[in-house]
Coordinates of C-alpha atoms in Angstrom, one line a residue:
M26 CA 105.2 36.4 -46.2
L27 CA 101.9 36.6 -44.2
E28 CA 100.6 33.2 -43.0
L29 CA 97.3 32.4 -41.5
R30 CA 97.3 31.3 -37.9
C31 CA 94.6 28.6 -38.4
P32 CA 94.4 25.0 -39.6
P33 CA 94.4 24.4 -43.3
S34 CA 90.8 23.2 -43.2
V35 CA 87.8 23.9 -40.9
E36 CA 84.7 21.7 -41.1
G37 CA 85.6 20.5 -44.5
I38 CA 86.5 24.0 -45.8
A39 CA 90.1 24.3 -47.0
V40 CA 92.0 27.4 -47.8
N41 CA 92.1 28.1 -51.5
L42 CA 95.2 29.8 -52.5
Q43 CA 93.8 30.8 -55.8
P44 CA 90.2 32.0 -55.2
D45 CA 88.3 33.1 -58.3
W46 CA 85.0 34.6 -56.8
S47 CA 83.1 37.7 -57.5
F48 CA 82.0 40.1 -54.8
D49 CA 78.3 39.0 -55.0
S50 CA 79.4 35.4 -54.5
L51 CA 81.4 36.4 -51.5
I52 CA 78.5 38.2 -49.9
S53 CA 76.2 35.2 -50.4
E54 CA 78.8 32.9 -49.0
L55 CA 79.2 35.0 -45.9
N56 CA 75.5 35.1 -45.4
S57 CA 75.2 31.3 -45.6
L58 CA 78.1 31.0 -43.1
E59 CA 76.4 33.3 -40.6
K60 CA 73.2 31.3 -40.8
K61 CA 75.0 28.1 -40.2
L62 CA 76.9 29.6 -37.2
N63 CA 73.6 31.0 -35.7
A64 CA 71.9 27.7 -36.1
S65 CA 74.7 25.7 -34.5
S66 CA 75.7 28.1 -31.7
T67 CA 74.7 27.2 -28.1
F68 CA 75.3 30.7 -26.9
P69 CA 73.4 33.8 -27.8
L70 CA 75.0 36.0 -30.4
P71 CA 75.9 39.6 -29.5
F72 CA 73.7 41.0 -32.3
N73 CA 71.7 40.0 -35.4
K74 CA 72.2 41.5 -38.7
T75 CA 69.1 43.0 -40.1
R76 CA 70.5 44.2 -43.4
S77 CA 72.4 42.3 -46.1
R78 CA 75.9 43.1 -46.8
G79 CA 76.6 45.6 -49.6
F80 CA 78.3 48.8 -50.5
L81 CA 76.6 52.0 -51.2
D82 CA 79.6 53.4 -53.1
A83 CA 79.0 53.5 -56.8
K84 CA 82.6 52.7 -57.6
C85 CA 82.5 49.7 -55.5
N86 CA 79.3 48.6 -57.3
E87 CA 81.0 49.0 -60.6
S88 CA 83.9 46.8 -59.5
S89 CA 81.7 44.1 -57.8
S90 CA 82.5 41.8 -60.7
R91 CA 86.1 42.0 -60.0
A92 CA 88.0 39.9 -57.4
F93 CA 88.2 40.8 -53.7
V94 CA 91.4 42.7 -52.9
M95 CA 92.6 42.9 -49.4
R96 CA 95.2 45.6 -48.6
V97 CA 97.4 45.6 -45.5
L98 CA 99.0 48.9 -44.5
D99 CA 102.7 49.1 -43.7
H100 CA 102.1 50.5 -40.2
Y101 CA 100.2 47.4 -39.2
M102 CA 103.1 45.1 -39.9
P103 CA 106.0 44.5 -37.5
D104 CA 109.3 46.4 -38.0
A105 CA 111.2 43.3 -38.9
E106 CA 109.0 42.8 -42.0
S107 CA 109.1 46.4 -43.3
D108 CA 112.0 45.7 -45.6
V109 CA 110.4 42.9 -47.4
G110 CA 109.9 43.7 -51.1
E111 CA 106.8 44.3 -52.9
E112 CA 106.8 40.9 -54.5
D113 CA 107.3 39.1 -51.3
H114 CA 104.5 41.1 -49.8
D115 CA 102.2 40.2 -52.6
R116 CA 103.0 36.5 -52.1
S117 CA 102.2 36.7 -48.4
L118 CA 98.9 38.3 -49.1
A119 CA 98.1 35.5 -51.6
A120 CA 98.7 32.9 -48.9
L121 CA 96.0 34.4 -46.8
A122 CA 93.3 33.6 -49.3
G123 CA 90.8 30.8 -48.2
R124 CA 88.6 28.7 -50.3
R125 CA 87.0 30.8 -53.0
F126 CA 88.7 34.0 -51.9
T127 CA 90.7 35.9 -54.6
F128 CA 93.2 38.5 -53.4
G129 CA 93.8 41.0 -56.1
D130 CA 96.2 43.8 -56.1
L131 CA 96.3 44.8 -52.4
C132 CA 98.9 47.3 -51.6
T133 CA 99.8 48.9 -48.3
S134 CA 101.1 52.4 -47.8
D135 CA 102.6 54.4 -44.9
S136 CA 100.3 57.3 -45.5
E137 CA 96.7 57.9 -46.2
D138 CA 97.6 59.3 -49.7
S139 CA 98.5 55.8 -50.8
E140 CA 94.9 54.8 -50.4
D141 CA 93.9 57.4 -53.0
E142 CA 96.2 55.9 -55.5
L143 CA 94.1 52.7 -55.9
T144 CA 93.5 51.3 -59.3
H145 CA 89.9 52.5 -59.4
G146 CA 90.7 55.8 -57.8
G147 CA 88.2 55.3 -54.9
Q148 CA 88.0 53.8 -51.4
C149 CA 85.7 50.8 -50.6
H150 CA 85.0 49.7 -47.0
L151 CA 83.3 46.6 -45.6
M152 CA 81.6 48.7 -42.8
K153 CA 80.7 52.4 -42.7
K154 CA 82.7 54.7 -40.5
A155 CA 80.9 56.0 -37.5
G156 CA 80.2 59.8 -37.3
L157 CA 81.0 62.2 -34.5
V158 CA 77.4 62.1 -33.0
E159 CA 77.3 58.3 -33.2
G160 CA 80.7 58.1 -31.4
A161 CA 79.6 60.4 -28.7
L162 CA 76.3 58.5 -28.3
S163 CA 78.3 55.3 -28.0
E164 CA 80.5 56.8 -25.3
I165 CA 77.6 58.1 -23.3
T166 CA 75.9 54.7 -23.6
H167 CA 79.0 53.0 -22.4
E168 CA 79.4 55.4 -19.5
H169 CA 75.7 54.9 -18.5
Q170 CA 76.2 51.2 -18.5
L171 CA 79.2 51.5 -16.3
S172 CA 77.3 53.8 -13.9
V173 CA 74.3 51.4 -13.7
T174 CA 76.7 48.5 -13.2
E175 CA 78.4 50.3 -10.4
E176 CA 75.0 51.2 -8.7
I177 CA 73.9 47.6 -9.0
R178 CA 77.2 46.4 -7.5
N179 CA 76.7 48.9 -4.6
E180 CA 73.2 47.7 -4.0
I181 CA 74.3 44.1 -3.9
L182 CA 77.0 44.9 -1.4
A183 CA 74.5 46.8 0.8
L184 CA 72.0 43.9 0.7
E185 CA 74.8 41.4 1.5
S186 CA 75.9 43.4 4.5
K187 CA 72.2 43.7 5.7
L188 CA 71.7 40.0 5.2
M189 CA 74.8 39.2 7.2
S190 CA 73.5 41.6 10.0
E191 CA 70.1 39.9 10.0
N192 CA 71.8 36.5 10.1
E193 CA 73.8 37.6 13.1
K194 CA 70.6 38.9 14.9
F195 CA 68.8 35.6 14.1
A196 CA 71.7 33.6 15.5
L197 CA 71.7 35.7 18.7
A198 CA 67.9 35.3 19.1
Q199 CA 68.1 31.6 18.5
A200 CA 70.9 31.3 21.1
R201 CA 68.8 33.2 23.6
I202 CA 65.7 30.9 22.9
E203 CA 67.8 27.8 23.4
K204 CA 69.1 29.1 26.7
Y205 CA 65.6 29.9 27.8
I206 CA 64.4 26.4 26.8
E207 CA 67.2 24.9 28.7
A208 CA 66.5 27.0 31.8
R209 CA 62.7 26.1 31.7
Q210 CA 63.6 22.4 31.3
E211 CA 66.0 22.6 34.3
M212 CA 63.3 24.4 36.3
E213 CA 60.7 21.7 35.4
R214 CA 63.1 19.0 36.4
K215 CA 63.5 20.7 39.8
F216 CA 59.8 21.0 40.2
D217 CA 59.3 17.3 39.3
L218 CA 61.9 16.4 41.9
Q219 CA 60.2 18.6 44.4
Y220 CA 56.5 17.5 43.9
Q221 CA 57.1 13.8 43.1
P222 CA 56.8 12.7 46.7
I223 CA 53.7 14.8 47.2
I224 CA 52.1 13.3 44.1
A225 CA 53.0 9.8 45.2
E226 CA 51.4 10.4 48.6
E227 CA 48.2 11.8 47.1
L228 CA 48.0 8.9 44.7
D229 CA 48.4 6.5 47.5
N230 CA 45.7 8.2 49.5
H231 CA 43.3 8.1 46.5
L232 CA 43.9 4.4 45.9
T233 CA 43.3 3.7 49.6
A234 CA 40.0 5.6 49.5
V235 CA 38.9 3.8 46.4
Q236 CA 39.7 0.4 47.9
R237 CA 37.8 1.4 51.1
D238 CA 34.8 2.5 49.0
R239 CA 34.7 -0.7 47.1
E240 CA 34.9 -2.7 50.3
H241 CA 32.0 -0.7 51.7
R242 CA 29.9 -1.2 48.5
S243 CA 30.7 -4.9 48.6
Q244 CA 29.4 -5.1 52.2
I245 CA 26.2 -3.3 51.3
E246 CA 25.6 -5.6 48.3
E247 CA 26.1 -8.7 50.5
K248 CA 23.7 -7.3 53.0
R249 CA 21.1 -6.6 50.3
I250 CA 21.5 -10.1 48.9
R251 CA 20.9 -11.5 52.4
D252 CA 17.9 -9.3 52.9
D253 CA 16.4 -10.3 49.6
A254 CA 16.9 -13.9 50.3
A255 CA 15.2 -13.5 53.7
L256 CA 12.3 -11.5 52.0
E257 CA 11.9 -14.2 49.4
E258 CA 11.7 -16.9 52.0
T259 CA 9.1 -14.9 53.9
K260 CA 7.0 -14.4 50.8
R261 CA 7.3 -18.1 49.9
K262 CA 6.0 -19.0 53.4
Q263 CA 3.2 -16.4 53.1
K264 CA 2.2 -17.7 49.7
A265 CA 2.1 -21.3 51.1
V266 CA -0.2 -20.1 53.9
E267 CA -2.4 -18.2 51.5
K268 CA -2.6 -21.1 49.1
A269 CA -3.7 -23.4 51.9
Q270 CA -6.3 -20.8 52.9
Q271 CA -7.5 -20.5 49.3
E272 CA -7.8 -24.2 49.0
A273 CA -9.9 -24.3 52.1
E274 CA -12.0 -21.4 50.9
E275 CA -12.5 -23.0 47.5
A276 CA -13.6 -26.2 49.1
R277 CA -16.1 -24.3 51.2
R278 CA -17.4 -22.4 48.1
Q279 CA -17.8 -25.6 46.2
A280 CA -19.9 -27.0 49.0
E281 CA -22.0 -23.9 49.2
K282 CA -22.3 -23.8 45.4
K283 CA -23.6 -27.4 45.4
L284 CA -26.1 -26.6 48.0
A285 CA -27.2 -23.4 46.2
E286 CA -27.6 -25.4 42.9
E287 CA -29.8 -27.9 44.7
A288 CA -31.9 -25.1 46.2
K289 CA -32.1 -23.4 42.8
R290 CA -33.3 -26.5 41.1
A291 CA -35.9 -26.9 43.8
A292 CA -37.1 -23.3 43.4
L293 CA -37.0 -23.3 39.6
A294 CA -40.3 -24.9 39.1
A295 CA -42.0 -22.5 41.5
D296 CA -40.4 -19.5 39.7
R297 CA -41.6 -20.7 36.3
R298 CA -45.2 -21.1 37.7
A299 CA -45.1 -17.7 39.2
A300 CA -43.6 -15.9 36.2
E301 CA -46.7 -15.5 34.2
A302 CA -48.7 -14.4 37.2
A303 CA -46.1 -11.8 38.1
K304 CA -46.0 -10.5 34.6
E305 CA -49.7 -9.9 34.5
K306 CA -49.6 -8.4 37.9
E307 CA -46.9 -6.0 36.9
R308 CA -48.8 -4.9 33.8
A309 CA -51.8 -4.1 35.9
A310 CA -49.7 -2.2 38.5
T311 CA -48.1 -0.2 35.8
A312 CA -51.4 0.8 34.2
A313 CA -52.7 1.9 37.6
A314 CA -49.6 4.0 38.2
V315 CA -49.9 5.7 34.9
A316 CA -53.6 6.5 35.6
R317 CA -52.7 8.0 39.0
Q318 CA -49.8 10.1 37.5
E319 CA -52.0 11.5 34.7
A320 CA -54.6 12.5 37.2
T321 CA -52.1 14.6 39.2
V322 CA -50.3 16.4 36.3
E323 CA -50.3 20.2 36.2
S324 CA -52.0 22.1 33.4
K325 CA -48.7 22.6 31.5
G326 CA -46.7 19.9 33.0
V327 CA -45.4 16.8 31.4
Q328 CA -46.8 13.4 32.5
P329 CA -43.9 10.9 33.0
H330 CA -44.4 7.2 33.2
T331 CA -44.3 5.5 36.6
S332 CA -41.5 3.3 35.7
K333 CA -38.4 3.5 37.9
E334 CA -36.5 4.4 34.8
V335 CA -38.4 7.7 34.4
N336 CA -35.5 9.5 36.2
P337 CA -32.4 7.4 35.5
P338 CA -29.4 7.8 37.8
G339 CA -27.5 9.4 35.0
C340 CA -29.9 12.3 34.8
R341 CA -29.0 13.6 38.2
K342 CA -25.3 13.4 37.4
C343 CA -26.0 15.1 34.0
M344 CA -27.8 18.0 35.7
E345 CA -25.0 18.4 38.2
M346 CA -22.4 18.4 35.4
V347 CA -24.4 20.9 33.4
R348 CA -24.5 23.3 36.4
K349 CA -20.8 22.8 36.9
N350 CA -20.0 23.5 33.2
E351 CA -22.2 26.6 33.3
E352 CA -20.1 27.9 36.2
L353 CA -17.0 27.3 34.2
G354 CA -18.4 29.3 31.3
V355 CA -18.5 26.7 28.6
G356 CA -20.4 28.8 26.1
S357 CA -18.3 31.9 26.4
N358 CA -14.8 30.4 26.6
K359 CA -13.1 30.2 23.2
D360 CA -10.7 27.5 24.5
Y361 CA -13.6 25.3 25.4
R362 CA -15.2 25.8 22.0
S363 CA -12.0 24.8 20.3
H364 CA -11.8 21.8 22.6
G365 CA -15.3 20.8 21.5
M366 CA -14.4 21.2 17.8
Q367 CA -11.5 18.8 18.3
I368 CA -13.8 16.2 19.7
A369 CA -16.4 16.7 17.0
R370 CA -13.7 16.4 14.3
R371 CA -12.6 13.0 15.6
I372 CA -16.1 11.7 15.9
K373 CA -17.2 12.8 12.4
T374 CA -14.2 11.1 10.8
I375 CA -14.9 7.7 12.4
T376 CA -15.3 4.9 9.8
G377 CA -16.1 1.3 10.0
T378 CA -12.5 0.1 10.0
K379 CA -10.4 -1.3 12.8
E380 CA -7.7 1.2 12.3
S381 CA -10.1 4.2 12.4
V382 CA -11.7 2.9 15.6
R383 CA -8.3 2.3 17.2
T384 CA -7.0 5.7 16.2
K385 CA -10.0 7.8 17.1
S386 CA -10.7 6.1 20.4
G387 CA -7.1 6.7 21.4
E388 CA -7.2 10.3 20.4
L389 CA -10.5 10.9 22.3
I390 CA -9.1 9.2 25.5
Q391 CA -6.1 11.6 25.3
I392 CA -8.5 14.6 24.9
M393 CA -10.4 13.4 28.0
K394 CA -7.2 13.3 30.0
S395 CA -6.1 16.8 28.7
P396 CA -5.8 19.8 31.1
C397 CA -9.3 20.9 30.1
P398 CA -11.8 20.0 32.9
Q399 CA -13.0 16.5 32.4
S400 CA -16.6 17.4 33.0
I401 CA -16.5 19.7 30.0
S402 CA -14.8 17.0 27.9
I403 CA -17.4 14.4 28.9
A404 CA -20.3 16.7 28.2
M405 CA -19.0 17.7 24.8
F406 CA -18.2 14.0 23.9
A407 CA -21.8 13.0 24.7
E408 CA -23.3 15.9 22.9
K409 CA -21.2 15.4 19.7
V410 CA -21.9 11.6 19.6
V411 CA -25.7 12.1 20.0
S412 CA -25.7 15.0 17.4
Q413 CA -24.5 12.5 14.7
C414 CA -28.1 11.1 14.8
A415 CA -29.7 14.5 14.2
N416 CA -29.0 14.4 10.4
P417 CA -28.5 10.7 9.5
T418 CA -27.0 9.9 6.1
G419 CA -27.2 6.7 4.0
S420 CA -24.1 5.3 5.6
F421 CA -25.2 6.0 9.2
S422 CA -26.6 2.4 9.8
N423 CA -23.2 0.9 8.8
A424 CA -21.0 3.5 10.7
V425 CA -23.1 3.4 13.9
Y426 CA -21.4 0.2 15.0
A427 CA -18.1 1.9 14.7
Y428 CA -19.4 4.8 16.8
C429 CA -20.4 2.3 19.5
H430 CA -17.0 0.6 19.4
V431 CA -15.4 4.0 20.1
I432 CA -18.0 4.8 22.8
V433 CA -17.3 1.5 24.7
L434 CA -13.5 2.0 24.4
V435 CA -13.6 5.6 25.6
T436 CA -16.1 4.9 28.5
S437 CA -14.0 1.9 29.7
Q438 CA -11.3 4.5 30.6
V439 CA -13.8 7.2 31.6
P440 CA -16.9 5.4 33.1
T441 CA -18.7 8.6 33.9
A442 CA -18.9 9.3 30.2
M443 CA -21.3 6.4 29.7
E444 CA -23.8 7.8 32.2
I445 CA -23.7 11.2 30.7
L446 CA -24.0 9.8 27.2
L447 CA -27.1 7.8 28.2
A448 CA -28.6 10.9 29.9
E449 CA -28.1 12.9 26.8
L450 CA -29.6 10.2 24.7
N451 CA -32.6 9.9 27.1
R452 CA -33.0 13.7 26.9
V453 CA -33.3 13.8 23.1
C454 CA -35.3 10.5 22.8
I455 CA -37.6 9.5 25.6
Y456 CA -38.0 6.0 24.1
T457 CA -34.5 5.1 25.0
V458 CA -35.5 5.2 28.8
P459 CA -38.1 3.9 27.9
K460 CA -41.0 6.2 28.9
Y461 CA -44.1 7.5 27.4
Y462 CA -46.1 10.8 27.5
S463 CA -49.9 10.8 26.9
Q464 CA -51.1 13.6 24.6
S465 CA -54.1 14.1 26.9
G466 CA -51.8 15.3 29.7
F467 CA -50.9 18.5 27.7
V468 CA -52.9 21.6 27.0
T469 CA -51.7 22.0 23.4
K470 CA -50.4 19.7 20.7
E471 CA -47.2 21.7 20.4
A472 CA -46.4 21.2 24.1
Y473 CA -46.9 17.5 23.6
Y474 CA -44.7 17.4 20.5
K475 CA -41.9 19.3 22.3
A476 CA -42.1 16.9 25.2
I477 CA -41.6 13.8 23.0
G478 CA -38.7 15.4 21.1
Y479 CA -40.0 17.3 18.2
Q480 CA -37.8 20.2 17.1
E481 CA -38.7 23.6 15.7
E482 CA -37.7 24.6 12.2
D483 CA -38.0 28.3 11.3
G484 CA -40.6 28.7 14.1
K485 CA -42.6 25.7 13.0
M486 CA -42.6 22.1 14.3
E487 CA -40.8 19.7 12.1
S488 CA -42.7 17.2 10.0
P489 CA -43.6 13.8 11.5
N490 CA -41.5 12.1 8.8
S491 CA -38.4 14.1 9.9
Y492 CA -39.1 13.3 13.5
V493 CA -39.5 9.6 12.8
A494 CA -36.3 9.4 10.9
R495 CA -34.4 11.1 13.7
L496 CA -36.1 8.9 16.3
S497 CA -35.0 5.8 14.3
S498 CA -31.4 7.1 14.3
Y499 CA -31.4 7.5 18.1
M500 CA -32.8 4.1 18.6
K501 CA -30.2 2.6 16.2
L502 CA -27.4 4.2 18.2
Y503 CA -28.9 2.8 21.4
G504 CA -29.5 -0.7 19.9
A505 CA -25.9 -0.8 18.5
L506 CA -24.5 0.3 21.8
V507 CA -26.1 -2.3 24.0
Q508 CA -25.0 -5.2 21.7
T509 CA -21.4 -4.0 21.3
E510 CA -18.9 -6.4 22.9
V511 CA -15.2 -5.9 23.0
E512 CA -13.1 -8.6 24.6
G513 CA -11.1 -7.4 27.5
V514 CA -13.2 -4.2 27.7
Q515 CA -16.3 -3.8 29.9
N516 CA -19.4 -2.3 28.3
Y517 CA -21.1 -0.5 31.2
H518 CA -24.4 -0.6 29.2
G519 CA -24.3 -3.9 27.5
I520 CA -26.6 -6.7 26.3
K521 CA -28.2 -7.2 29.7
E522 CA -29.4 -3.6 29.7
G523 CA -30.7 -4.1 26.2
W524 CA -32.7 -7.1 27.2
A525 CA -34.1 -5.3 30.2
W526 CA -35.0 -2.3 28.0
L527 CA -36.9 -4.6 25.5
A528 CA -38.9 -6.2 28.4
R529 CA -39.8 -2.8 29.9
F530 CA -40.7 -1.4 26.5
L531 CA -43.2 -4.2 25.8
N532 CA -44.6 -4.0 29.3
I533 CA -45.0 -0.2 29.6
L534 CA -45.2 1.6 26.2
P535 CA -48.4 1.5 24.1
A536 CA -48.4 0.6 20.4
N537 CA -48.3 3.7 18.1
L538 CA -46.4 5.1 15.2
Y539 CA -43.5 6.4 17.3
T540 CA -43.0 3.3 19.6
A541 CA -43.3 1.0 16.6
N542 CA -40.5 2.8 14.7
A543 CA -38.4 2.8 17.9
L544 CA -38.9 -0.9 18.3
Q545 CA -38.2 -1.7 14.7
A546 CA -34.9 0.3 14.7
F547 CA -33.8 -1.4 18.0
L548 CA -34.5 -4.9 16.7
E549 CA -32.6 -4.3 13.4
M550 CA -29.5 -3.3 15.3
A551 CA -29.6 -5.5 18.5
G552 CA -31.8 -8.4 17.4
F553 CA -28.9 -10.6 16.2
A554 CA -26.9 -10.2 19.5
L555 CA -30.1 -10.7 21.6
H556 CA -30.9 -13.9 19.9
R557 CA -27.3 -15.2 20.1
R558 CA -27.4 -14.6 23.9
Y559 CA -31.0 -15.4 24.9
K560 CA -32.0 -17.7 22.0
S561 CA -35.5 -19.2 22.9
Q562 CA -36.3 -16.4 25.4
F563 CA -35.8 -13.8 22.6
R564 CA -38.0 -15.8 20.3
K565 CA -40.8 -15.7 22.9
L566 CA -40.5 -11.9 23.0
L567 CA -40.7 -11.9 19.2
N568 CA -43.9 -13.9 19.4
I569 CA -45.3 -11.4 21.9
I570 CA -44.4 -8.6 19.5
S571 CA -45.9 -10.4 16.5
C572 CA -49.2 -11.2 18.3
D573 CA -49.8 -8.4 20.9
F574 CA -47.9 -5.4 19.7
C575 CA -48.6 -5.8 16.0
N576 CA -52.2 -6.5 16.6
A577 CA -52.4 -3.3 18.7
L578 CA -50.8 -1.4 15.8
R579 CA -53.3 -2.8 13.4
A580 CA -56.2 -1.7 15.6
A581 CA -54.7 1.8 15.9
S582 CA -54.3 1.9 12.1
R583 CA -57.9 1.0 11.6
E584 CA -59.1 3.5 14.2
R585 CA -57.0 6.4 13.0
G586 CA -56.7 5.5 9.3
D587 CA -52.9 6.2 9.4
S588 CA -51.2 4.4 6.4
R589 CA -47.8 4.9 7.9
L590 CA -48.6 2.3 10.6
N591 CA -49.1 -0.3 7.9
K592 CA -45.5 0.2 6.6
V593 CA -44.1 -0.2 10.1
I594 CA -46.3 -3.3 10.8
T595 CA -45.1 -4.8 7.5
G596 CA -41.4 -4.1 8.4
I597 CA -41.7 -5.7 11.9
Q598 CA -43.6 -8.7 10.6
S599 CA -41.1 -9.2 7.8
Y600 CA -38.2 -9.1 10.3
I601 CA -39.8 -11.7 12.5
E602 CA -41.2 -14.1 9.9
S603 CA -38.1 -14.1 7.7
N604 CA -35.8 -14.6 10.7
Q605 CA -33.7 -11.7 9.9
F606 CA -32.3 -11.8 13.5
L607 CA -30.3 -14.8 12.4
N608 CA -28.3 -12.8 9.9
E609 CA -25.5 -10.6 11.3
P610 CA -26.2 -6.9 10.4
K611 CA -24.0 -5.2 7.9
G612 CA -21.3 -3.2 9.5
R613 CA -21.3 -5.0 12.8
L614 CA -17.9 -6.5 12.0
L615 CA -15.4 -3.8 11.4
Q616 CA -13.7 -3.8 8.0
G617 CA -10.3 -5.2 7.7
S618 CA -11.3 -8.6 9.2
L619 CA -14.0 -9.8 6.8
L620 CA -11.7 -11.9 4.5
S621 CA -10.1 -13.7 7.4
H622 CA -13.5 -14.2 9.0
Q623 CA -14.4 -16.5 6.1
F624 CA -11.7 -18.9 7.0
V625 CA -11.3 -18.5 10.7
P626 CA -14.0 -19.4 13.3
E627 CA -15.6 -16.5 15.0
S628 CA -14.0 -17.2 18.4
N629 CA -10.6 -17.3 16.8
Y630 CA -11.4 -14.1 15.0
Q631 CA -12.3 -12.3 18.2
E632 CA -9.2 -13.5 19.9
Q633 CA -7.1 -12.3 17.0
Y634 CA -8.7 -8.9 16.7
Y635 CA -8.8 -8.1 20.4
S636 CA -5.5 -9.6 21.4
P637 CA -3.5 -7.5 23.9
S638 CA -1.2 -6.3 21.1
H639 CA -4.1 -5.0 19.1
R640 CA -6.3 -3.4 21.7
Y641 CA -7.3 0.2 21.3
Y642 CA -6.3 1.3 24.8

């Protein structure tokens, strides 16, 4: 009897000793079992079936409805069981059936002929037999796999031996490096032991030198402190002596001042009495000098006035500077022309604001101190400032005060520039001297016009109206200049020179159209400052102008029938009678301080604007 070497049930499937299944049911059951095994297996399967189980034999297909029959051949059984009868053999085969397996008539035979004697007369196999070609291919494949496996094994052995050799080399190299490191460390220890005394000795010498140097410096510092103390004591004693001398000198000056005041008061009455007589005498002497000078003039010469201001001191310096600049080649040097353009650009951009005046004056001072010869810079500065009056615009009267602020600030650092500027102004406008040329002293009218400052336009003399407008601009610049005051900065041609100019003007110059316009422009710009400084004395001069000068203008107007004189007379009379000199001219105070001026007294305003932290220089 054949018994199964397996438990009676596996995963709930028991062996059925009497299966009653068809062949199709068996195939489907096997397929389901394979799917379950593939899903539950944790190891990859050797192959996957791609085709469903089946038999291609027609006889097998015809008997598929019959039960599965398993035959076991006699030569597969042990010799001890060969004598078992056919019935016992059938019962053993029946015991091998599992659940749903039906074992039909399965017989074994000792020869292949018994297989041909099956009930159906045909042979049915679960798997096809392999052919000769397929068997040979399988053997070749197996041999190839064995050869590849052998080659891989040989390669692995070679790599292992090479790796062991490299490891041995690395171990030897590492051992040599360790020995070298130990040798170097030993050598360094020997060197440390050898040089340690030398290093200690050098360190001791260095510390000794440092200590000696510190002691020396300490001695020097102590000596300096003693010297400073002695010097301070000497200065203190000297200051005490100087203070005593100053006190004695001050006492002496006070005594002299008191005596001088007494003498001044004593002589004041005599001076007042002699003032009018001296004034009349000076007028007579001036008229006589003019007559003598007109008598000695050449046929084409110019007749200057006999006043001592005919050739001001600045003219001589101006002529010397012109000659010097010509030697330097001002007109032909491009660098000098570029320098002049820089000066002109700064002057043209001056506006009536504090910031503009501060900035432009600082830039012009820096240009004056540039490597360019200062004589050239001064001459160009004077020329560019005066040229602003040649073509006056509507805002010229307001900006002219700003120009004069810049002039005063620049000339305070370069005093020669003031003399050259005045000389240039006197050259283009003789009434700023003041001086006067008589037309009778010239041969032609054109020569006279050129002498008093007329310019040629396209070969013709400019019109009187154009000349008068330019003359007024020059006089406005001069009037604004003399009245400009900057706290902490000296104006080398200030209000005193303006007062002297007005006195000489009234004493020397005759009353005509040109002198009247010059006087009107000067009063409009400087009248406010002159009245604030001289008060009643200025009013007396205004009375002289109103009575003597204006009456002379009226007489000249009636004599010549010139209507332009009437306009000038009306302007001067209106200025005096309406007390316009009491009103501060527009533009005299630079913009940026007008709002604060409404709330702060004028003295405080001046201190705030010209404080040291806000000065232009």
